[in-house]
Amino acid sequence: MNSELSREQILDMLPAFALGALEPEEMLLVEDYLEQNSDLLPELHLAEEAVAQLAHAAPMTPLPADAKARLMSRVEADRRPAPAPPVAAAETVGAGWLDTVRAWFTPLNGWTVVAGAAAAILVIVLLSTGQLQSRLDRLTDEVADLQTMVSELQTANSQLQQTNQVLEQRLQTDQARLTFIANTSPQQTFQVPATANSPTANANGTLYVGNDNDALLLLQGLEPLAADQTYELWVARAGDTIPTSAGLIDLQPDNNDWFLVSLPLTSQDVNVVGLSIEPAGGSPGPGPSGPIVLHTR
Amino acid sequence: MDHLSDENLLQKIAQQDSAALELLYDRHAQTVFNLIGRIVRDMAIADELLQETFWQVWQQADRYRGEGSAAAWMYRIARNKSLDQLRRQKARPQPLETGSEADDQAVWDQLPADNAEVEPVVEQRRDSNAVRQALQEIPSEQRQCLELAYFEGMSQRQIAEHTATPLGTVKTRIKMGMEKMERFLRAEGYRTEDFY
């Protein structure tokens, strides 16, 4: 992976790397390179310092008045207890005070002091535990949020992959159409106007027939059909009583209205062209079973 | 302790010195809060993230390894927390009233009577002005890319889509913008270590 990018390319990417503005795979490439080429680390640190300066460009916002006090209160509660100060030397204490100190360290009061210290420690531990629990709860929520985001991203990725497949199929179809148009000189062109059965008066088609059996059908003014119906293209020789099917035409709302078809007749034999509405799967008979909406005259 | 560098203060904080944390807070809390507020644009959340940033400094000061300045390390913590929050936010809340002259003046009004505490705020204002001046010298297209990357957490590809600009152009603008800013600051006599 190190050989994929040159040193100059890595140097060019360092500002964006320091900003965190690279794509994930680019970040990994740069990290990998830096691990193996530590001589670039000073350049990275320089870029990070420059990035840090951008913090000063943020507009001024008044600090909450008690923010410092809240922070320091939490910090003091978290601090380890300071070591106990040494006991003062007995000779510096007056007799009255010494008696008082001795009185405190009678067995009963000694236990009282120990109990008080234990209670204080317990309070500190409970406070710390409470803070840790609060932090744990917050982290748990963050993990749940991240898991939700991951799930949403996975769903979006799946949808994008499906869309990508559809677009690739359309691209292939369009490329085939363009290839036909670019490479084929039509041997015959048929204008296929609407009939009395056509749902719209301005519906029409044009069939461009190439050298072989390939042809390009252009439809205008026709609407997509219900799921249980389909358009079917028909061609016939002069004198034929029953036309031959040239295939089903799947007209969709977001399609281009160009269709590449493979004719059952050669270009010289095609004399009549028609389009009918049939049940899904096409006409059950040898010829059209439904209304003919376009027909050459 | 006022004479100690930020890096020295972090060493003391790693030894549970709360006074060192308090001094570091006095020096940098305003900048950190400005940064957080600019990203999340919500006063309550910014307040919480300010606490969390300095709490992390308190808890993890021993993880600072001296690679880069202590301030850059702290600002990175604040920025990462803010961008994580930004990504979690479903909709932007009401914006903070930020960036106005009244707010700048409000900060000055907060200056304590004790002159010993005035200097960190004055220094922060000078540094902000210097960086803003540097940004003004950068062409607006480059500046926009830097701000989108730094304050919005956008990648170069996202910036390209957001601004309807070719990706290669965005990459060039970011690279040149950062180079210009650093060169300008050096030409004005600033060294990066002067900031911190």
Tab-separated table of C-alpha atoms in Angstrom:
chain	number	residue	atom	x	y	z
A	1	MET	CA	0.000	0.000	0.000
A	2	ASN	CA	2.985	2.291	0.739
A	3	SER	CA	3.970	2.229	-2.909
A	4	GLU	CA	0.610	3.559	-4.081
A	5	LEU	CA	1.397	7.150	-3.138
A	6	SER	CA	4.630	9.044	-3.516
A	7	ARG	CA	6.208	11.167	-0.824
A	8	GLU	CA	5.173	14.305	-2.681
A	9	GLN	CA	1.586	13.113	-2.854
A	10	ILE	CA	1.584	12.380	0.874
A	11	LEU	CA	2.991	15.840	1.604
A	12	ASP	CA	0.246	17.367	-0.525
A	13	MET	CA	-2.343	15.467	1.496
A	14	LEU	CA	-0.997	16.345	4.950
A	15	PRO	CA	-3.033	19.565	5.398
A	16	ALA	CA	-6.243	17.754	4.532
A	17	PHE	CA	-5.155	14.812	6.707
A	18	ALA	CA	-4.590	17.150	9.646
A	19	LEU	CA	-8.009	18.692	9.004
A	20	GLY	CA	-9.609	15.249	8.898
A	21	ALA	CA	-10.922	16.092	5.441
A	22	LEU	CA	-9.727	13.009	3.581
A	23	GLU	CA	-11.893	10.045	2.667
A	24	PRO	CA	-11.494	7.074	5.049
A	25	GLU	CA	-9.413	5.070	2.607
A	26	GLU	CA	-7.144	8.064	2.022
A	27	MET	CA	-6.706	8.537	5.769
A	28	LEU	CA	-5.590	4.923	6.064
A	29	LEU	CA	-3.122	5.333	3.197
A	30	VAL	CA	-1.549	8.381	4.787
A	31	GLU	CA	-1.473	6.781	8.253
A	32	ASP	CA	0.181	3.699	6.818
A	33	TYR	CA	2.755	5.803	4.998
A	34	LEU	CA	3.534	7.858	8.103
A	35	GLU	CA	3.990	4.699	10.175
A	36	GLN	CA	6.649	3.538	7.767
A	37	ASN	CA	8.188	6.959	7.119
A	38	SER	CA	8.447	8.750	10.449
A	39	ASP	CA	10.642	11.460	8.922
A	40	LEU	CA	7.415	13.127	7.794
A	41	LEU	CA	6.070	13.442	11.331
A	42	PRO	CA	7.478	16.950	11.836
A	43	GLU	CA	5.631	18.035	8.704
A	44	LEU	CA	2.454	16.472	10.088
A	45	HIS	CA	2.835	18.207	13.439
A	46	LEU	CA	3.355	21.495	11.630
A	47	ALA	CA	0.130	20.947	9.685
A	48	GLU	CA	-1.696	20.041	12.904
A	49	GLU	CA	-0.498	23.230	14.551
A	50	ALA	CA	-1.719	25.263	11.589
A	51	VAL	CA	-5.087	23.498	11.821
A	52	ALA	CA	-5.299	24.214	15.546
A	53	GLN	CA	-4.976	27.917	14.825
A	54	LEU	CA	-8.339	27.810	13.090
A	55	ALA	CA	-9.917	27.448	16.535
A	56	HIS	CA	-9.092	31.107	17.091
A	57	ALA	CA	-11.219	32.019	14.082
A	58	ALA	CA	-14.432	30.978	15.783
A	59	PRO	CA	-16.623	33.909	16.787
A	60	MET	CA	-16.625	34.990	20.419
A	61	THR	CA	-19.275	33.373	22.633
A	62	PRO	CA	-19.630	34.370	26.320
A	63	LEU	CA	-18.614	31.585	28.679
A	64	PRO	CA	-21.309	30.323	31.059
A	65	ALA	CA	-20.664	32.138	34.305
A	66	ASP	CA	-20.520	29.051	36.508
A	67	ALA	CA	-18.747	26.719	34.077
A	68	LYS	CA	-15.402	26.937	35.814
A	69	ALA	CA	-16.921	26.430	39.249
A	70	ARG	CA	-18.786	23.323	38.098
A	71	LEU	CA	-15.686	21.875	36.519
A	72	MET	CA	-13.463	22.483	39.506
A	73	SER	CA	-16.092	21.082	41.875
A	74	ARG	CA	-16.118	17.872	39.867
A	75	VAL	CA	-12.333	17.810	39.707
A	76	GLU	CA	-11.955	18.276	43.461
A	77	ALA	CA	-14.402	15.464	44.101
A	78	ASP	CA	-12.355	13.224	41.851
A	79	ARG	CA	-8.976	14.016	43.291
A	80	ARG	CA	-7.224	11.433	45.359
A	81	PRO	CA	-7.195	12.392	49.074
A	82	ALA	CA	-4.101	14.385	49.965
A	83	PRO	CA	-1.671	12.585	52.256
A	84	ALA	CA	-2.419	13.210	55.938
A	85	PRO	CA	-0.221	15.950	57.378
A	86	PRO	CA	2.361	14.816	59.945
A	87	VAL	CA	1.275	14.907	63.558
A	88	ALA	CA	2.561	18.069	65.304
A	89	ALA	CA	5.475	17.498	67.781
A	90	ALA	CA	4.251	17.090	71.360
A	91	GLU	CA	6.709	19.670	72.807
A	92	THR	CA	5.140	22.461	70.755
A	93	VAL	CA	1.708	21.826	72.237
A	94	GLY	CA	0.602	23.179	75.596
A	95	ALA	CA	-0.446	20.835	78.341
A	96	GLY	CA	-4.113	21.732	77.907
A	97	TRP	CA	-4.063	21.012	74.232
A	98	LEU	CA	-2.109	17.814	74.827
A	99	ASP	CA	-4.793	16.596	77.135
A	100	THR	CA	-7.348	17.369	74.478
A	101	VAL	CA	-5.412	15.436	71.865
A	102	ARG	CA	-4.997	12.526	74.288
A	103	ALA	CA	-8.729	12.649	74.965
A	104	TRP	CA	-9.480	12.319	71.295
A	105	PHE	CA	-7.373	9.231	71.011
A	106	THR	CA	-9.163	7.332	73.720
A	107	PRO	CA	-10.491	4.038	72.370
A	108	LEU	CA	-14.060	5.376	71.916
A	109	ASN	CA	-13.116	8.614	70.196
A	110	GLY	CA	-10.481	6.834	68.115
A	111	TRP	CA	-13.156	4.602	66.661
A	112	THR	CA	-15.273	7.700	66.042
A	113	VAL	CA	-12.461	9.248	64.028
A	114	VAL	CA	-11.955	6.057	62.058
A	115	ALA	CA	-15.680	5.768	61.399
A	116	GLY	CA	-15.800	9.381	60.227
A	117	ALA	CA	-12.878	8.820	57.871
A	118	ALA	CA	-14.491	5.684	56.520
A	119	ALA	CA	-17.737	7.574	55.939
A	120	ALA	CA	-15.877	10.325	54.086
A	121	ILE	CA	-14.119	7.752	51.907
A	122	LEU	CA	-17.436	6.050	51.250
A	123	VAL	CA	-18.984	9.362	50.159
A	124	ILE	CA	-16.085	9.997	47.806
A	125	VAL	CA	-16.348	6.484	46.381
A	126	LEU	CA	-20.109	6.844	45.922
A	127	LEU	CA	-19.663	10.212	44.209
A	128	SER	CA	-17.030	8.763	41.913
A	129	THR	CA	-19.192	5.728	41.230
A	130	GLY	CA	-22.139	7.957	40.443
A	131	GLN	CA	-20.022	9.993	38.039
A	132	LEU	CA	-18.674	6.855	36.426
A	133	GLN	CA	-22.167	5.441	36.087
A	134	SER	CA	-23.352	8.671	34.532
A	135	ARG	CA	-20.463	8.562	32.124
A	136	LEU	CA	-21.137	4.903	31.370
A	137	ASP	CA	-24.762	5.699	30.643
A	138	ARG	CA	-23.708	8.488	28.318
A	139	LEU	CA	-21.251	6.250	26.507
A	140	THR	CA	-23.893	3.549	26.210
A	141	ASP	CA	-26.232	6.070	24.586
A	142	GLU	CA	-23.458	7.155	22.235
A	143	VAL	CA	-22.800	3.550	21.267
A	144	ALA	CA	-26.511	3.033	20.599
A	145	ASP	CA	-26.574	6.187	18.457
A	146	LEU	CA	-23.547	4.998	16.523
A	147	GLN	CA	-25.090	1.582	15.994
A	148	THR	CA	-28.209	3.266	14.641
A	149	MET	CA	-26.078	5.356	12.314
A	150	VAL	CA	-24.234	2.254	11.127
A	151	SER	CA	-27.529	0.524	10.441
A	152	GLU	CA	-28.846	3.544	8.543
A	153	LEU	CA	-25.652	3.738	6.541
A	154	GLN	CA	-25.873	0.058	5.700
A	155	THR	CA	-29.449	0.528	4.502
A	156	ALA	CA	-28.486	3.562	2.458
A	157	ASN	CA	-25.544	1.652	1.013
A	158	SER	CA	-27.791	-1.221	0.012
A	159	GLN	CA	-30.195	1.186	-1.673
A	160	LEU	CA	-27.347	2.898	-3.459
A	161	GLN	CA	-26.073	-0.445	-4.712
A	162	GLN	CA	-29.520	-1.277	-6.083
A	163	THR	CA	-29.776	2.126	-7.733
A	164	ASN	CA	-26.304	1.658	-9.139
A	165	GLN	CA	-27.306	-1.670	-10.680
A	166	VAL	CA	-30.370	-0.098	-12.286
A	167	LEU	CA	-28.311	2.776	-13.637
A	168	GLU	CA	-25.687	0.399	-15.016
A	169	GLN	CA	-28.375	-1.559	-16.825
A	170	ARG	CA	-29.792	1.626	-18.270
A	171	LEU	CA	-26.338	2.731	-19.300
A	172	GLN	CA	-25.769	-0.525	-21.143
A	173	THR	CA	-29.117	-0.160	-22.895
A	174	ASP	CA	-28.403	3.429	-23.868
A	175	GLN	CA	-24.962	2.482	-25.127
A	176	ALA	CA	-26.485	-0.241	-27.301
A	177	ARG	CA	-28.987	2.247	-28.691
A	178	LEU	CA	-26.280	4.790	-29.425
A	179	THR	CA	-24.121	2.117	-31.077
A	180	PHE	CA	-26.998	1.173	-33.318
A	181	ILE	CA	-27.631	4.778	-34.258
A	182	ALA	CA	-23.965	5.467	-34.881
A	183	ASN	CA	-23.176	2.340	-36.851
A	184	THR	CA	-26.354	1.541	-38.726
A	185	SER	CA	-27.677	3.079	-41.888
A	186	PRO	CA	-31.402	2.381	-41.853
A	187	GLN	CA	-32.463	0.290	-44.806
A	188	GLN	CA	-36.113	1.060	-44.222
A	189	THR	CA	-38.019	3.479	-42.073
A	190	PHE	CA	-41.650	2.871	-41.127
A	191	GLN	CA	-43.951	5.539	-39.742
A	192	VAL	CA	-46.504	3.787	-37.540
A	193	PRO	CA	-49.391	6.187	-36.744
A	194	ALA	CA	-52.180	5.805	-34.206
A	195	THR	CA	-55.293	3.791	-34.988
A	196	ALA	CA	-58.839	4.325	-33.777
A	197	ASN	CA	-57.993	2.006	-30.855
A	198	SER	CA	-55.137	4.193	-29.688
A	199	PRO	CA	-55.685	5.762	-26.242
A	200	THR	CA	-54.256	9.065	-27.486
A	201	ALA	CA	-54.633	10.638	-30.902
A	202	ASN	CA	-51.042	11.829	-31.038
A	203	ALA	CA	-49.537	8.421	-30.353
A	204	ASN	CA	-47.134	7.266	-33.050
A	205	GLY	CA	-44.060	5.182	-33.671
A	206	THR	CA	-41.117	5.038	-36.040
A	207	LEU	CA	-39.269	1.833	-36.840
A	208	TYR	CA	-35.746	2.117	-38.259
A	209	VAL	CA	-34.730	-1.205	-39.786
A	210	GLY	CA	-31.024	-1.941	-40.209
A	211	ASN	CA	-29.142	-4.289	-42.488
A	212	ASP	CA	-29.621	-7.426	-40.493
A	213	ASN	CA	-32.602	-8.133	-38.353
A	214	ASP	CA	-31.823	-5.314	-35.949
A	215	ALA	CA	-34.177	-2.380	-35.690
A	216	LEU	CA	-34.777	0.653	-33.513
A	217	LEU	CA	-38.325	1.502	-32.435
A	218	LEU	CA	-39.175	5.040	-31.307
A	219	LEU	CA	-42.514	5.508	-29.544
A	220	GLN	CA	-44.233	8.781	-28.743
A	221	GLY	CA	-47.495	9.663	-27.040
A	222	LEU	CA	-48.048	6.267	-25.401
A	223	GLU	CA	-48.412	5.679	-21.666
A	224	PRO	CA	-47.078	2.759	-19.650
A	225	LEU	CA	-49.588	-0.047	-19.144
A	226	ALA	CA	-50.859	-1.776	-16.024
A	227	ALA	CA	-48.821	-4.631	-14.601
A	228	ASP	CA	-51.062	-7.251	-16.250
A	229	GLN	CA	-50.620	-5.816	-19.757
A	230	THR	CA	-47.850	-5.234	-22.263
A	231	TYR	CA	-47.253	-3.724	-25.676
A	232	GLU	CA	-46.285	-6.179	-28.440
A	233	LEU	CA	-44.618	-5.269	-31.753
A	234	TRP	CA	-45.732	-7.035	-34.967
A	235	VAL	CA	-44.244	-7.162	-38.491
A	236	ALA	CA	-45.549	-8.802	-41.649
A	237	ARG	CA	-44.605	-9.354	-45.282
A	238	ALA	CA	-46.797	-8.054	-48.014
A	239	GLY	CA	-49.738	-10.426	-48.324
A	240	ASP	CA	-49.327	-12.056	-44.912
A	241	THR	CA	-52.680	-12.627	-43.211
A	242	ILE	CA	-51.196	-13.046	-39.760
A	243	PRO	CA	-48.287	-10.865	-38.604
A	244	THR	CA	-45.281	-12.206	-36.729
A	245	SER	CA	-44.383	-11.028	-33.245
A	246	ALA	CA	-41.204	-8.936	-32.983
A	247	GLY	CA	-41.248	-9.023	-29.195
A	248	LEU	CA	-42.755	-7.357	-26.154
A	249	ILE	CA	-42.178	-3.635	-25.541
A	250	ASP	CA	-41.807	-2.731	-21.873
A	251	LEU	CA	-42.695	0.967	-21.707
A	252	GLN	CA	-41.830	2.417	-18.270
A	253	PRO	CA	-42.432	5.946	-16.908
A	254	ASP	CA	-38.751	6.799	-16.630
A	255	ASN	CA	-37.530	5.005	-19.749
A	256	ASN	CA	-36.354	6.612	-22.904
A	257	ASP	CA	-38.875	5.676	-25.568
A	258	TRP	CA	-36.232	3.977	-27.743
A	259	PHE	CA	-36.203	0.207	-28.001
A	260	LEU	CA	-33.740	-2.039	-29.787
A	261	VAL	CA	-35.591	-4.977	-31.282
A	262	SER	CA	-34.595	-8.074	-33.218
A	263	LEU	CA	-37.005	-8.665	-36.075
A	264	PRO	CA	-38.136	-12.106	-37.205
A	265	LEU	CA	-37.908	-10.890	-40.828
A	266	THR	CA	-35.108	-9.328	-42.816
A	267	SER	CA	-35.311	-5.668	-43.647
A	268	GLN	CA	-36.290	-6.377	-47.235
A	269	ASP	CA	-39.240	-8.526	-46.169
A	270	VAL	CA	-40.817	-6.147	-43.678
A	271	ASN	CA	-43.813	-4.465	-45.228
A	272	VAL	CA	-46.285	-3.898	-42.365
A	273	VAL	CA	-45.631	-2.836	-38.758
A	274	GLY	CA	-48.079	-2.694	-35.870
A	275	LEU	CA	-48.222	-2.371	-32.084
A	276	SER	CA	-50.934	-3.987	-29.947
A	277	ILE	CA	-51.908	-4.149	-26.295
A	278	GLU	CA	-51.716	-7.714	-24.985
A	279	PRO	CA	-51.902	-9.520	-21.651
A	280	ALA	CA	-48.668	-9.721	-19.636
A	281	GLY	CA	-46.459	-12.276	-21.363
A	282	GLY	CA	-47.741	-11.430	-24.821
A	283	SER	CA	-50.515	-12.582	-27.152
A	284	PRO	CA	-51.647	-16.165	-26.579
A	285	GLY	CA	-52.364	-16.615	-30.256
A	286	PRO	CA	-50.310	-16.585	-33.427
A	287	GLY	CA	-51.372	-12.976	-34.009
A	288	PRO	CA	-52.557	-10.016	-31.966
A	289	SER	CA	-55.307	-10.781	-29.463
A	290	GLY	CA	-55.761	-7.242	-28.131
A	291	PRO	CA	-56.441	-3.848	-29.676
A	292	ILE	CA	-53.932	-2.602	-32.245
A	293	VAL	CA	-52.951	0.946	-31.279
A	294	LEU	CA	-50.332	1.712	-33.957
A	295	HIS	CA	-50.348	0.440	-37.542
A	296	THR	CA	-48.758	1.311	-40.850
A	297	ARG	CA	-51.188	2.111	-43.577
B	1	MET	CA	2.599	28.713	38.377
B	2	ASP	CA	1.613	31.468	35.931
B	3	HIS	CA	5.014	31.245	34.298
B	4	LEU	CA	4.625	27.569	33.415
B	5	SER	CA	3.982	26.556	29.833
B	6	ASP	CA	0.826	24.717	28.861
B	7	GLU	CA	2.897	21.581	28.446
B	8	ASN	CA	4.264	21.890	31.982
B	9	LEU	CA	0.750	22.446	33.276
B	10	LEU	CA	-0.373	19.222	31.604
B	11	GLN	CA	2.408	17.352	33.361
B	12	LYS	CA	1.158	18.720	36.670
B	13	ILE	CA	-2.430	17.876	35.789
B	14	ALA	CA	-1.308	14.311	35.143
B	15	GLN	CA	-0.217	14.338	38.779
B	16	GLN	CA	-3.688	15.458	39.885
B	17	ASP	CA	-2.780	19.122	40.360
B	18	SER	CA	-6.147	20.880	40.139
B	19	ALA	CA	-4.588	24.341	40.334
B	20	ALA	CA	-2.739	23.568	37.117
B	21	LEU	CA	-6.014	22.585	35.464
B	22	GLU	CA	-7.625	25.785	36.683
B	23	LEU	CA	-4.852	27.859	35.147
B	24	LEU	CA	-5.061	25.957	31.867
B	25	TYR	CA	-8.812	26.537	31.898
B	26	ASP	CA	-8.315	30.279	32.417
B	27	ARG	CA	-5.968	30.391	29.448
B	28	HIS	CA	-7.973	28.370	26.947
B	29	ALA	CA	-11.602	27.945	27.976
B	30	GLN	CA	-12.752	30.934	25.952
B	31	THR	CA	-11.142	29.664	22.749
B	32	VAL	CA	-12.408	26.152	23.362
B	33	PHE	CA	-15.941	27.418	24.014
B	34	ASN	CA	-15.861	29.615	20.923
B	35	LEU	CA	-14.800	26.592	18.880
B	36	ILE	CA	-17.436	24.293	20.338
B	37	GLY	CA	-20.170	26.921	20.007
B	38	ARG	CA	-19.297	27.558	16.370
B	39	ILE	CA	-19.666	23.854	15.562
B	40	VAL	CA	-22.710	22.759	17.580
B	41	ARG	CA	-24.557	26.106	17.698
B	42	ASP	CA	-26.411	25.227	20.894
B	43	MET	CA	-25.611	26.893	24.190
B	44	ALA	CA	-26.619	23.988	26.438
B	45	ILE	CA	-24.738	21.412	24.400
B	46	ALA	CA	-21.705	23.677	24.085
B	47	ASP	CA	-21.668	24.085	27.846
B	48	GLU	CA	-21.751	20.324	28.345
B	49	LEU	CA	-19.035	19.720	25.771
B	50	LEU	CA	-16.845	22.380	27.385
B	51	GLN	CA	-17.116	20.474	30.650
B	52	GLU	CA	-16.418	17.177	28.940
B	53	THR	CA	-13.387	18.562	27.126
B	54	PHE	CA	-11.666	19.802	30.240
B	55	TRP	CA	-12.758	16.717	32.145
B	56	GLN	CA	-10.987	14.620	29.510
B	57	VAL	CA	-7.939	16.853	29.862
B	58	TRP	CA	-8.068	16.175	33.605
B	59	GLN	CA	-8.508	12.432	33.151
B	60	GLN	CA	-6.093	11.892	30.258
B	61	ALA	CA	-3.355	14.486	30.675
B	62	ASP	CA	-0.896	11.619	30.943
B	63	ARG	CA	-1.728	10.661	27.355
B	64	TYR	CA	-0.327	13.898	25.963
B	65	ARG	CA	2.992	12.890	24.459
B	66	GLY	CA	4.365	16.268	23.456
B	67	GLU	CA	3.788	15.772	19.725
B	68	GLY	CA	2.507	19.240	18.976
B	69	SER	CA	1.463	21.903	21.436
B	70	ALA	CA	-0.751	21.209	24.433
B	71	ALA	CA	-3.300	23.719	23.164
B	72	ALA	CA	-3.529	21.956	19.799
B	73	TRP	CA	-4.091	18.698	21.696
B	74	MET	CA	-6.914	20.262	23.725
B	75	TYR	CA	-8.505	21.958	20.732
B	76	ARG	CA	-8.437	18.608	18.921
B	77	ILE	CA	-10.320	16.998	21.819
B	78	ALA	CA	-12.901	19.785	21.767
B	79	ARG	CA	-13.293	19.681	17.988
B	80	ASN	CA	-13.646	15.886	17.863
B	81	LYS	CA	-16.314	15.914	20.581
B	82	SER	CA	-18.147	18.740	18.831
B	83	LEU	CA	-18.084	17.074	15.425
B	84	ASP	CA	-19.314	13.802	16.966
B	85	GLN	CA	-22.200	15.759	18.489
B	86	LEU	CA	-22.870	17.535	15.216
B	87	ARG	CA	-23.193	14.234	13.415
B	88	ARG	CA	-25.667	13.014	16.011
B	89	GLN	CA	-27.836	16.075	15.816
B	90	LYS	CA	-30.854	15.475	13.578
B	91	ALA	CA	-31.712	19.095	13.120
B	92	ARG	CA	-29.869	22.270	13.909
B	93	PRO	CA	-31.173	24.025	16.994
B	94	GLN	CA	-31.454	27.775	17.338
B	95	PRO	CA	-28.117	29.345	16.625
B	96	LEU	CA	-26.091	30.944	19.354
B	97	GLU	CA	-25.903	34.685	19.224
B	98	THR	CA	-22.262	34.527	18.256
B	99	GLY	CA	-19.808	36.751	16.581
B	100	SER	CA	-21.388	40.118	17.315
B	101	GLU	CA	-19.572	43.136	18.609
B	102	ALA	CA	-21.863	43.051	21.654
B	103	ASP	CA	-20.597	39.567	22.516
B	104	ASP	CA	-16.992	40.658	22.088
B	105	GLN	CA	-17.694	43.523	24.453
B	106	ALA	CA	-19.450	41.169	26.883
B	107	VAL	CA	-16.221	39.210	27.186
B	108	TRP	CA	-14.331	42.373	28.027
B	109	ASP	CA	-16.965	43.220	30.636
B	110	GLN	CA	-16.222	39.907	32.347
B	111	LEU	CA	-12.592	40.811	32.988
B	112	PRO	CA	-11.789	40.447	36.691
B	113	ALA	CA	-10.476	43.325	38.775
B	114	ASP	CA	-7.289	41.406	39.511
B	115	ASN	CA	-4.897	42.317	36.707
B	116	ALA	CA	-3.073	39.039	37.031
B	117	GLU	CA	-6.077	37.296	35.511
B	118	VAL	CA	-6.545	39.828	32.705
B	119	GLU	CA	-3.637	38.724	30.601
B	120	PRO	CA	-4.976	35.325	29.377
B	121	VAL	CA	-8.114	36.986	27.968
B	122	VAL	CA	-6.117	39.753	26.323
B	123	GLU	CA	-3.753	37.232	24.773
B	124	GLN	CA	-6.652	35.161	23.471
B	125	ARG	CA	-8.204	38.214	21.811
B	126	ARG	CA	-4.883	39.127	20.188
B	127	ASP	CA	-4.430	35.604	18.863
B	128	SER	CA	-7.989	35.477	17.503
B	129	ASN	CA	-7.486	38.786	15.744
B	130	ALA	CA	-4.224	37.572	14.235
B	131	VAL	CA	-5.795	34.392	12.871
B	132	ARG	CA	-8.866	36.216	11.587
B	133	GLN	CA	-6.549	38.703	9.877
B	134	ALA	CA	-4.681	35.788	8.296
B	135	LEU	CA	-7.938	34.280	7.079
B	136	GLN	CA	-9.071	37.565	5.563
B	137	GLU	CA	-5.904	37.577	3.465
B	138	ILE	CA	-6.819	34.199	2.020
B	139	PRO	CA	-9.055	34.155	-1.060
B	140	SER	CA	-12.664	33.600	-0.037
B	141	GLU	CA	-12.932	30.302	-1.905
B	142	GLN	CA	-9.979	28.831	0.007
B	143	ARG	CA	-11.261	30.223	3.292
B	144	GLN	CA	-14.665	28.704	2.738
B	145	CYS	CA	-13.105	25.280	2.171
B	146	LEU	CA	-11.056	25.547	5.363
B	147	GLU	CA	-14.074	26.581	7.423
B	148	LEU	CA	-16.275	23.844	5.993
B	149	ALA	CA	-13.598	21.267	6.790
B	150	TYR	CA	-12.729	22.573	10.250
B	151	PHE	CA	-16.071	23.718	11.649
B	152	GLU	CA	-18.468	21.447	9.753
B	153	GLY	CA	-16.271	18.346	9.636
B	154	MET	CA	-16.745	17.950	5.898
B	155	SER	CA	-14.435	15.854	3.786
B	156	GLN	CA	-12.970	17.269	0.596
B	157	ARG	CA	-15.493	15.264	-1.407
B	158	GLN	CA	-18.375	16.622	0.675
B	159	ILE	CA	-17.079	20.161	0.276
B	160	ALA	CA	-16.906	19.640	-3.479
B	161	GLU	CA	-20.532	18.501	-3.557
B	162	HIS	CA	-21.664	21.258	-1.178
B	163	THR	CA	-20.037	24.010	-3.210
B	164	ALA	CA	-20.581	22.400	-6.638
B	165	THR	CA	-16.843	22.559	-7.231
B	166	PRO	CA	-14.557	19.915	-8.771
B	167	LEU	CA	-12.835	17.761	-6.178
B	168	GLY	CA	-9.400	18.631	-7.502
B	169	THR	CA	-10.154	22.311	-7.048
B	170	VAL	CA	-11.197	21.763	-3.440
B	171	LYS	CA	-8.016	19.819	-2.696
B	172	THR	CA	-5.922	22.607	-4.131
B	173	ARG	CA	-7.819	25.279	-2.208
B	174	ILE	CA	-7.354	23.515	1.124
B	175	LYS	CA	-3.662	22.929	0.534
B	176	MET	CA	-3.028	26.469	-0.597
B	177	GLY	CA	-5.228	27.974	2.110
B	178	MET	CA	-3.303	26.258	4.900
B	179	GLU	CA	0.026	27.149	3.339
B	180	LYS	CA	-1.028	30.795	3.004
B	181	MET	CA	-2.212	31.008	6.583
B	182	GLU	CA	0.970	29.607	7.982
B	183	ARG	CA	3.139	31.804	5.745
B	184	PHE	CA	1.169	34.903	6.684
B	185	LEU	CA	1.507	34.262	10.395
B	186	ARG	CA	5.249	33.683	10.081
B	187	ALA	CA	5.581	36.889	8.037
B	188	GLU	CA	3.784	38.792	10.793
B	189	GLY	CA	6.369	37.586	13.227
B	190	TYR	CA	4.316	34.863	14.816
B	191	ARG	CA	5.745	31.499	15.476
B	192	THR	CA	3.334	28.716	16.187
B	193	GLU	CA	4.831	28.311	19.647
B	194	ASP	CA	3.980	31.964	20.386
B	195	PHE	CA	0.334	31.057	20.427
B	196	TYR	CA	0.518	28.689	23.286
